[in-house]
Amino acid sequence: MLISNARWLTPGGYFEEGNMRIEDGRIARFGSKLEPKKNEDILDARGYLILPGMIDPHVHFREPGQVYKEGIRNGSKAALKGGVTTVLDMPNNRPPITTMKRWQEKAGRFAKKSLVNWGILFHATNKRHAIDSRVKSVKIFMARSSSLTSITDEALLTRLFEWYDRVSIHAEDESQFPVNPAEDLPHHERRPRKAIVSALQKIERSLKRLEPAKRPTVILCHANTSEEMQWARRMKNEGFALFVETAPHYLFFTQEDVQQAWPWLKVNPPIRTAQDQDALKQGLAENLIDFIGTDHAPHTQNEKRSAAPPSGIAGIEWVLPLMLNLIDQNLITWKQLHRLICAGAAKAYGIEHRDGIKEGNLADLVFIKRTTQATVNKKIVTKAGVNVYEHVGCCWQVEQTMVNGIVKYRKGKFINEEPGQAV
Ligand code: DOR
Ligand code: ZN
Ligand code: ZN
């Protein structure tokens, strides 16, 4: 295929123009003088900007176990609409992914059903497992997130760091949550910031107990406080292999919004103050935050409206326009966007050939256009059924999403069912 009249974002953060040849699912060549070959498909990209497909390294598609909340096929459709071409799925399924047998079974489902590329994490327990190289990372929940107890014991945390090369951590130390919270205690006080501080201290002490060469790569999931920014700055300066993720909801909402929009913005860790949000924005500016993960965690509207609403926000369907909104707000540059949407997560998780628009990389491409609120596509794909970002007024729209050289999504329609690849 030849993509003609293309204008694409380079890893350096500037735009290049010309034609782009896609061969065997890869970006084969760029060039202003590339001519179509005989019978070659041509995709005219005039009027679009082409961005690398986003890697969203933090999703909960909830299959197996809770397909009524999302499922792999539907979640991957929402991903395509949001400009996401690769997802890493979290292991807090029902039952959780704590054995390679369960991991394999889940991988079989993704291989069949996911329209985007995918990887699957493994759920840490107190037992050591021989995980194979296809496991993208081991998830450590320091607050309970499945039927299993949380990992708050520091000695166990240290052992997990010895056992596994890469860990992704939900860093809220549940032992610091109030035991019998008053009925009217707000969500962010039920899960206070001291729980995060305590988790960071345990992580740091556990890492320092090991010789540098024996320490795992640590991914701090969904950073949401100024304390995490300070900690990350120091740990990175000290040379730790630390990668930091934040989620869109922490950049677009504060604790006051949560009260207003209860229970739709109820999420763990909770959304915090304007000062915390400023610290995260500073973290973006300083490149302290390595990538964005949506923490796409859909629940049904009925569940959210119930007396005990579950935590979680669905975000994947709008994520790339939201990130582009950060550019419009002058909070990040195009170069930073590039790192936040693909190169950062590719590096953290060792995902090869998907770190941007380069010759030889896989052709995961998103074609975007400026739009007005009036023409924005309002149909919702996720089973969560709600777009908490509607008021943001994004003026970018994903018009086409290509995965491994195949256009899967075009203007509201899913046009190809070829599964994505394991990463
Ligand atoms: O709000 C959340 N929802 N936080 C988590 O850590 C898990 C997630 C879920 O699976 O619903
Ligand atoms: Zn989490
Ligand atoms: Zn999560």
XYZ file of C-alpha atoms and ligand atoms in Angstrom:
436
model
C 0.000 0.000 0.000
C 1.131 3.531 -0.696
C -0.037 6.290 1.640
C 0.104 9.393 -0.519
C 0.129 13.043 0.524
C 1.085 11.941 3.997
C 2.061 14.276 6.837
C 3.363 12.366 9.828
C 4.806 12.962 13.272
C 8.434 11.892 13.590
C 10.012 10.694 16.859
C 11.829 14.034 16.955
C 8.500 15.808 17.287
C 8.288 17.512 13.908
C 6.134 16.681 10.901
C 7.423 15.264 7.633
C 5.618 15.151 4.325
C 5.703 12.724 1.468
C 4.551 9.261 0.586
C 4.848 6.222 2.789
C 4.977 2.638 1.565
C 3.487 -0.093 3.753
C 4.666 -3.638 3.042
C 3.945 -6.795 5.035
C 2.373 -4.699 7.772
C 5.479 -2.555 8.169
C 6.537 0.945 7.263
C 8.848 0.023 4.429
C 9.926 3.381 3.052
C 9.307 7.112 3.028
C 9.932 9.368 0.103
C 8.611 12.333 -1.795
C 9.253 10.552 -5.076
C 7.783 7.144 -4.232
C 5.505 6.240 -7.129
C 2.671 3.726 -6.841
C 3.520 0.289 -8.152
C 1.219 -1.538 -10.515
C -1.962 -2.639 -8.653
C -0.749 -1.087 -5.413
C -3.508 0.197 -3.096
C -3.344 3.924 -2.529
C -4.585 5.620 0.617
C -4.798 9.359 0.077
C -3.955 11.013 3.403
C -4.472 14.595 2.289
C -5.983 16.634 5.097
C -4.917 14.298 7.883
C -2.100 14.294 10.363
C -0.686 10.820 10.870
C 0.424 9.864 14.368
C 1.903 6.637 15.660
C -0.759 4.376 17.106
C -0.931 4.739 20.856
C 0.284 2.006 23.190
C -2.090 1.981 26.156
C -0.255 -0.135 28.705
C -3.025 -0.148 31.292
C -6.476 -1.490 30.435
C -9.034 -3.702 32.131
C -11.001 -5.422 29.357
C -12.335 -7.858 31.985
C -12.280 -11.027 29.933
C -12.526 -13.701 31.109
C -14.960 -13.219 33.956
C -16.795 -9.952 33.483
C -17.486 -9.647 29.788
C -20.764 -7.905 30.577
C -18.643 -4.898 31.621
C -16.539 -4.843 28.411
C -14.815 -7.896 26.891
C -11.868 -8.106 24.543
C -13.638 -7.510 21.238
C -15.619 -4.523 22.450
C -12.703 -3.055 24.402
C -10.477 -3.308 21.348
C -13.084 -1.453 19.298
C -13.144 1.360 21.850
C -9.328 1.342 21.624
C -9.365 1.756 17.834
C -11.759 4.664 18.144
C -9.442 6.313 20.666
C -6.361 5.946 18.458
C -4.923 3.031 20.438
C -3.272 0.204 18.479
C -1.691 -1.790 21.328
C -3.024 -2.545 24.806
C -1.599 -4.259 27.859
C -4.367 -5.895 29.864
C -4.390 -6.078 33.644
C -4.678 -9.411 35.471
C -7.382 -8.638 38.061
C -9.855 -10.855 36.234
C -12.392 -13.083 37.940
C -10.541 -15.387 38.600
C -7.255 -13.443 38.607
C -4.397 -14.378 36.261
C -2.140 -16.059 38.818
C -1.032 -19.162 36.889
C 0.453 -19.663 33.432
C -2.513 -21.881 32.616
C -4.890 -18.974 33.159
C -2.507 -16.677 31.330
C -2.488 -19.018 28.315
C -6.238 -19.301 28.287
C -6.590 -15.523 28.363
C -3.918 -15.134 25.671
C -5.927 -17.503 23.463
C -8.925 -15.205 23.786
C -6.914 -12.089 22.931
C -5.325 -13.832 19.937
C -8.798 -14.514 18.542
C -10.764 -11.472 19.590
C -8.554 -8.428 19.946
C -8.563 -6.064 16.978
C -5.530 -4.274 18.418
C -2.117 -5.642 19.405
C -1.974 -6.902 22.938
C 0.045 -8.064 25.904
C -1.085 -9.547 29.214
C 0.223 -9.023 32.722
C 0.511 -11.628 35.472
C -0.999 -11.155 38.955
C 1.615 -11.396 41.724
C 0.888 -13.637 44.715
C 3.094 -14.877 47.526
C 4.147 -17.852 45.385
C 6.951 -17.813 42.874
C 5.900 -18.693 39.342
C 7.953 -19.602 36.330
C 6.574 -17.023 33.950
C 7.630 -17.140 30.342
C 8.970 -14.291 28.263
C 5.581 -13.470 26.750
C 4.340 -12.144 30.094
C 4.764 -8.402 29.744
C 5.053 -7.653 33.441
C 3.984 -8.812 36.891
C 1.347 -6.626 38.514
C 1.621 -5.980 42.214
C -1.545 -4.708 43.836
C -0.713 -3.105 47.181
C -4.440 -2.479 47.576
C -6.929 -5.213 46.932
C -8.219 -5.357 43.370
C -9.396 -8.936 42.848
C -10.439 -11.857 44.994
C -6.871 -12.020 46.303
C -5.436 -10.221 49.292
C -3.222 -7.248 48.609
C 0.562 -7.250 48.898
C 1.546 -4.927 51.717
C 4.201 -7.049 53.403
C 7.589 -5.534 52.749
C 9.498 -8.810 52.954
C 7.207 -10.294 50.318
C 7.592 -7.199 48.168
C 11.366 -7.630 48.329
C 11.034 -11.265 47.307
C 8.816 -10.338 44.367
C 11.506 -7.885 43.282
C 14.026 -10.725 43.406
C 11.829 -13.112 41.469
C 10.701 -10.943 38.580
C 12.530 -8.653 36.123
C 9.715 -6.225 35.535
C 6.940 -5.238 37.937
C 4.035 -2.822 37.555
C 2.759 -1.537 40.857
C -0.554 -0.206 42.081
C 1.102 1.817 44.851
C -1.525 2.391 47.529
C -0.582 0.638 50.761
C -3.902 -0.712 51.925
C -2.668 -1.117 55.512
C -2.898 2.689 55.739
C -6.591 2.928 54.849
C -8.920 3.865 57.747
C -10.419 0.722 59.230
C -13.964 1.829 60.009
C -14.417 4.972 57.941
C -17.322 7.231 58.783
C -20.135 6.879 56.342
C -19.676 10.383 54.930
C -15.898 10.236 54.561
C -15.036 11.253 50.994
C -13.427 8.665 48.749
C -10.028 10.412 48.721
C -9.899 10.203 52.503
C -10.878 6.563 52.566
C -7.774 6.056 50.476
C -5.528 8.806 51.883
C -2.292 9.988 50.333
C -0.322 8.595 53.258
C -1.127 5.165 51.797
C 0.748 6.192 48.664
C 3.672 7.588 50.628
C 3.863 4.362 52.612
C 3.779 2.270 49.425
C 6.613 4.312 47.905
C 8.704 3.872 51.037
C 8.191 0.115 50.967
C 9.086 -0.018 47.283
C 12.210 2.068 47.788
C 13.444 0.112 50.809
C 12.798 -3.190 49.030
C 14.722 -2.057 45.952
C 17.624 -0.827 48.048
C 17.868 -4.163 49.812
C 18.897 -5.702 46.485
C 22.149 -5.185 44.639
C 21.643 -2.805 41.726
C 22.032 -5.567 39.126
C 19.305 -7.652 40.792
C 16.669 -4.946 40.907
C 13.675 -5.202 38.597
C 12.424 -2.504 36.271
C 9.640 -0.796 38.201
C 6.608 0.759 36.612
C 4.701 3.074 38.924
C 1.132 2.827 37.672
C -1.295 5.758 37.625
C 0.724 8.381 39.525
C -1.723 10.901 40.956
C 0.023 12.905 43.716
C 2.775 15.484 44.065
C 4.494 13.051 46.455
C 4.885 10.526 43.640
C 6.410 13.214 41.420
C 8.966 14.151 44.085
C 9.785 10.529 44.724
C 10.130 9.710 41.031
C 12.414 12.698 40.471
C 14.710 11.557 43.248
C 14.654 7.858 42.342
C 15.368 8.584 38.692
C 18.223 10.877 39.697
C 19.578 8.049 41.830
C 19.589 5.887 38.720
C 16.734 3.463 39.412
C 15.075 1.799 36.423
C 11.771 3.480 37.157
C 9.032 4.330 34.691
C 6.079 6.493 35.629
C 2.561 6.338 34.235
C -0.306 8.694 34.795
C -3.890 8.497 33.565
C -5.977 11.130 31.751
C -8.491 11.472 34.587
C -5.807 12.849 36.892
C -4.945 15.516 34.325
C -8.496 16.625 33.570
C -10.237 16.437 36.954
C -9.695 17.350 40.595
C -11.256 16.229 43.833
C -13.953 18.926 43.532
C -15.056 17.504 40.190
C -15.349 14.095 41.825
C -17.937 15.444 44.292
C -19.848 17.074 41.441
C -19.809 14.062 39.191
C -20.228 11.353 41.815
C -20.054 8.417 41.252
C -18.756 8.633 37.674
C -15.295 9.806 38.687
C -14.932 7.355 41.554
C -11.631 5.658 40.808
C -8.659 4.101 42.577
C -6.331 5.700 43.351
C -8.670 8.654 43.911
C -8.437 11.894 41.952
C -6.805 14.511 44.186
C -6.278 18.266 44.509
C -5.459 20.999 42.013
C -1.948 21.114 43.538
C -1.487 17.438 42.776
C -2.714 17.996 39.250
C -0.238 20.858 38.833
C 2.549 18.580 40.046
C 1.563 15.995 37.423
C 1.565 18.665 34.722
C 5.014 19.715 35.913
C 5.962 16.033 35.711
C 4.858 16.008 32.084
C 6.851 19.151 31.335
C 9.973 17.654 32.956
C 9.594 14.279 31.217
C 9.323 12.706 34.640
C 6.178 10.945 33.489
C 7.105 8.392 30.852
C 3.738 7.464 29.396
C -0.017 7.678 29.630
C -2.095 4.633 30.480
C -5.834 5.088 30.508
C -6.555 2.595 33.308
C -9.667 1.927 31.229
C -11.828 0.294 33.922
C -15.419 0.065 32.709
C -18.401 -0.723 34.908
C -22.011 -0.695 33.796
C -24.144 2.359 34.393
C -26.369 0.322 36.700
C -23.394 -0.689 38.814
C -22.194 2.903 38.962
C -25.647 4.066 40.043
C -25.913 1.437 42.785
C -25.626 2.132 46.517
C -21.991 0.992 46.502
C -20.640 2.159 43.154
C -17.471 0.391 41.985
C -14.296 2.360 41.212
C -13.075 2.801 37.671
C -13.340 5.156 34.699
C -13.605 4.217 31.027
C -11.195 6.346 29.036
C -9.613 4.494 26.142
C -12.198 5.601 23.605
C -11.191 9.279 23.857
C -7.558 9.095 24.866
C -5.685 10.375 21.837
C -7.905 13.460 21.390
C -7.404 14.122 25.111
C -3.644 13.959 24.718
C -3.865 16.330 21.760
C -5.849 18.646 23.976
C -2.761 18.830 26.218
C -0.856 20.158 23.211
C -3.588 22.711 22.561
C -3.251 23.778 26.210
C 0.509 24.175 25.692
C 1.177 21.650 28.433
C 3.241 19.328 26.234
C 5.071 19.505 22.920
C 4.616 17.156 19.962
C 7.879 15.506 20.903
C 6.582 14.880 24.405
C 3.310 13.577 23.012
C 5.290 11.074 20.978
C 6.995 9.747 24.068
C 3.812 9.740 26.147
C 1.709 7.847 23.616
C 4.150 5.246 22.330
C 7.921 5.502 22.825
C 7.782 5.668 26.636
C 5.627 2.577 27.087
C 7.530 0.710 24.352
C 10.743 1.280 26.275
C 9.300 0.477 29.709
C 7.647 -2.756 28.581
C 10.162 -3.830 25.934
C 7.695 -3.603 23.052
C 9.644 -3.752 19.812
C 9.036 -2.002 16.496
C 6.083 0.020 17.735
C 7.860 3.096 19.057
C 6.894 5.536 16.376
C 6.805 6.162 12.664
C 10.161 4.850 11.500
C 11.201 2.698 8.556
C 11.052 -0.948 9.610
C 8.513 -0.404 12.375
C 5.063 -1.963 12.238
C 2.476 0.233 10.559
C 0.348 1.177 13.557
C -0.944 4.538 12.417
C -3.687 6.934 13.390
C -5.120 9.491 11.003
C -6.461 12.514 12.835
C -8.204 15.715 11.895
C -9.114 18.918 13.625
C -12.812 19.066 14.235
C -15.428 21.143 15.975
C -17.643 20.025 18.809
C -20.552 19.938 16.395
C -19.068 17.223 14.228
C -17.486 15.138 16.961
C -18.590 11.524 16.944
C -20.737 11.063 20.054
C -21.664 7.420 19.693
C -20.211 5.440 22.599
C -18.619 2.034 22.075
C -17.502 1.035 25.572
C -20.057 -0.862 27.635
C -19.461 1.730 30.366
C -21.764 3.832 28.204
C -20.525 7.162 29.559
C -17.965 9.698 28.378
C -16.794 11.606 31.449
C -14.650 13.803 29.167
C -17.487 15.124 27.052
C -17.219 18.658 28.451
C -13.486 18.868 27.656
C -14.410 19.830 24.115
C -11.608 18.119 22.264
C -11.082 19.554 18.847
C -9.358 16.513 17.389
C -10.944 13.423 15.985
C -9.522 10.021 15.143
C -10.721 9.365 11.601
C -8.865 6.174 10.739
C -6.822 3.678 12.720
C -4.423 1.251 11.072
C -3.008 -1.771 12.889
C -0.115 -3.727 11.345
C -0.806 -2.063 8.003
C -4.554 -2.813 8.004
C -7.161 -0.062 8.351
C -9.459 -1.377 11.087
C -11.485 1.710 11.867
C -12.735 4.450 9.583
C -15.101 7.270 10.531
C -17.137 5.455 13.138
C -17.057 2.064 11.398
C -15.055 -1.042 12.209
C -14.116 -2.310 8.785
C -11.749 -5.224 9.315
C -11.802 -8.082 11.824
C -8.248 -9.327 11.424
C -6.898 -9.889 14.959
C -3.999 -7.838 16.280
C -0.656 -9.357 17.230
C 0.870 -10.348 20.548
C 3.585 -7.877 21.488
O -10.508 2.265 39.939
C -9.961 1.188 39.712
N -10.583 0.237 39.007
N -8.728 0.959 40.203
C -8.148 -0.260 40.139
O -7.046 -0.411 40.595
C -8.852 -1.386 39.521
C -9.878 -0.915 38.576
C -10.847 -1.978 38.196
O -10.410 -3.078 37.808
O -12.048 -1.711 38.235
Zn -4.407 0.239 39.804
Zn -5.892 -0.397 36.667
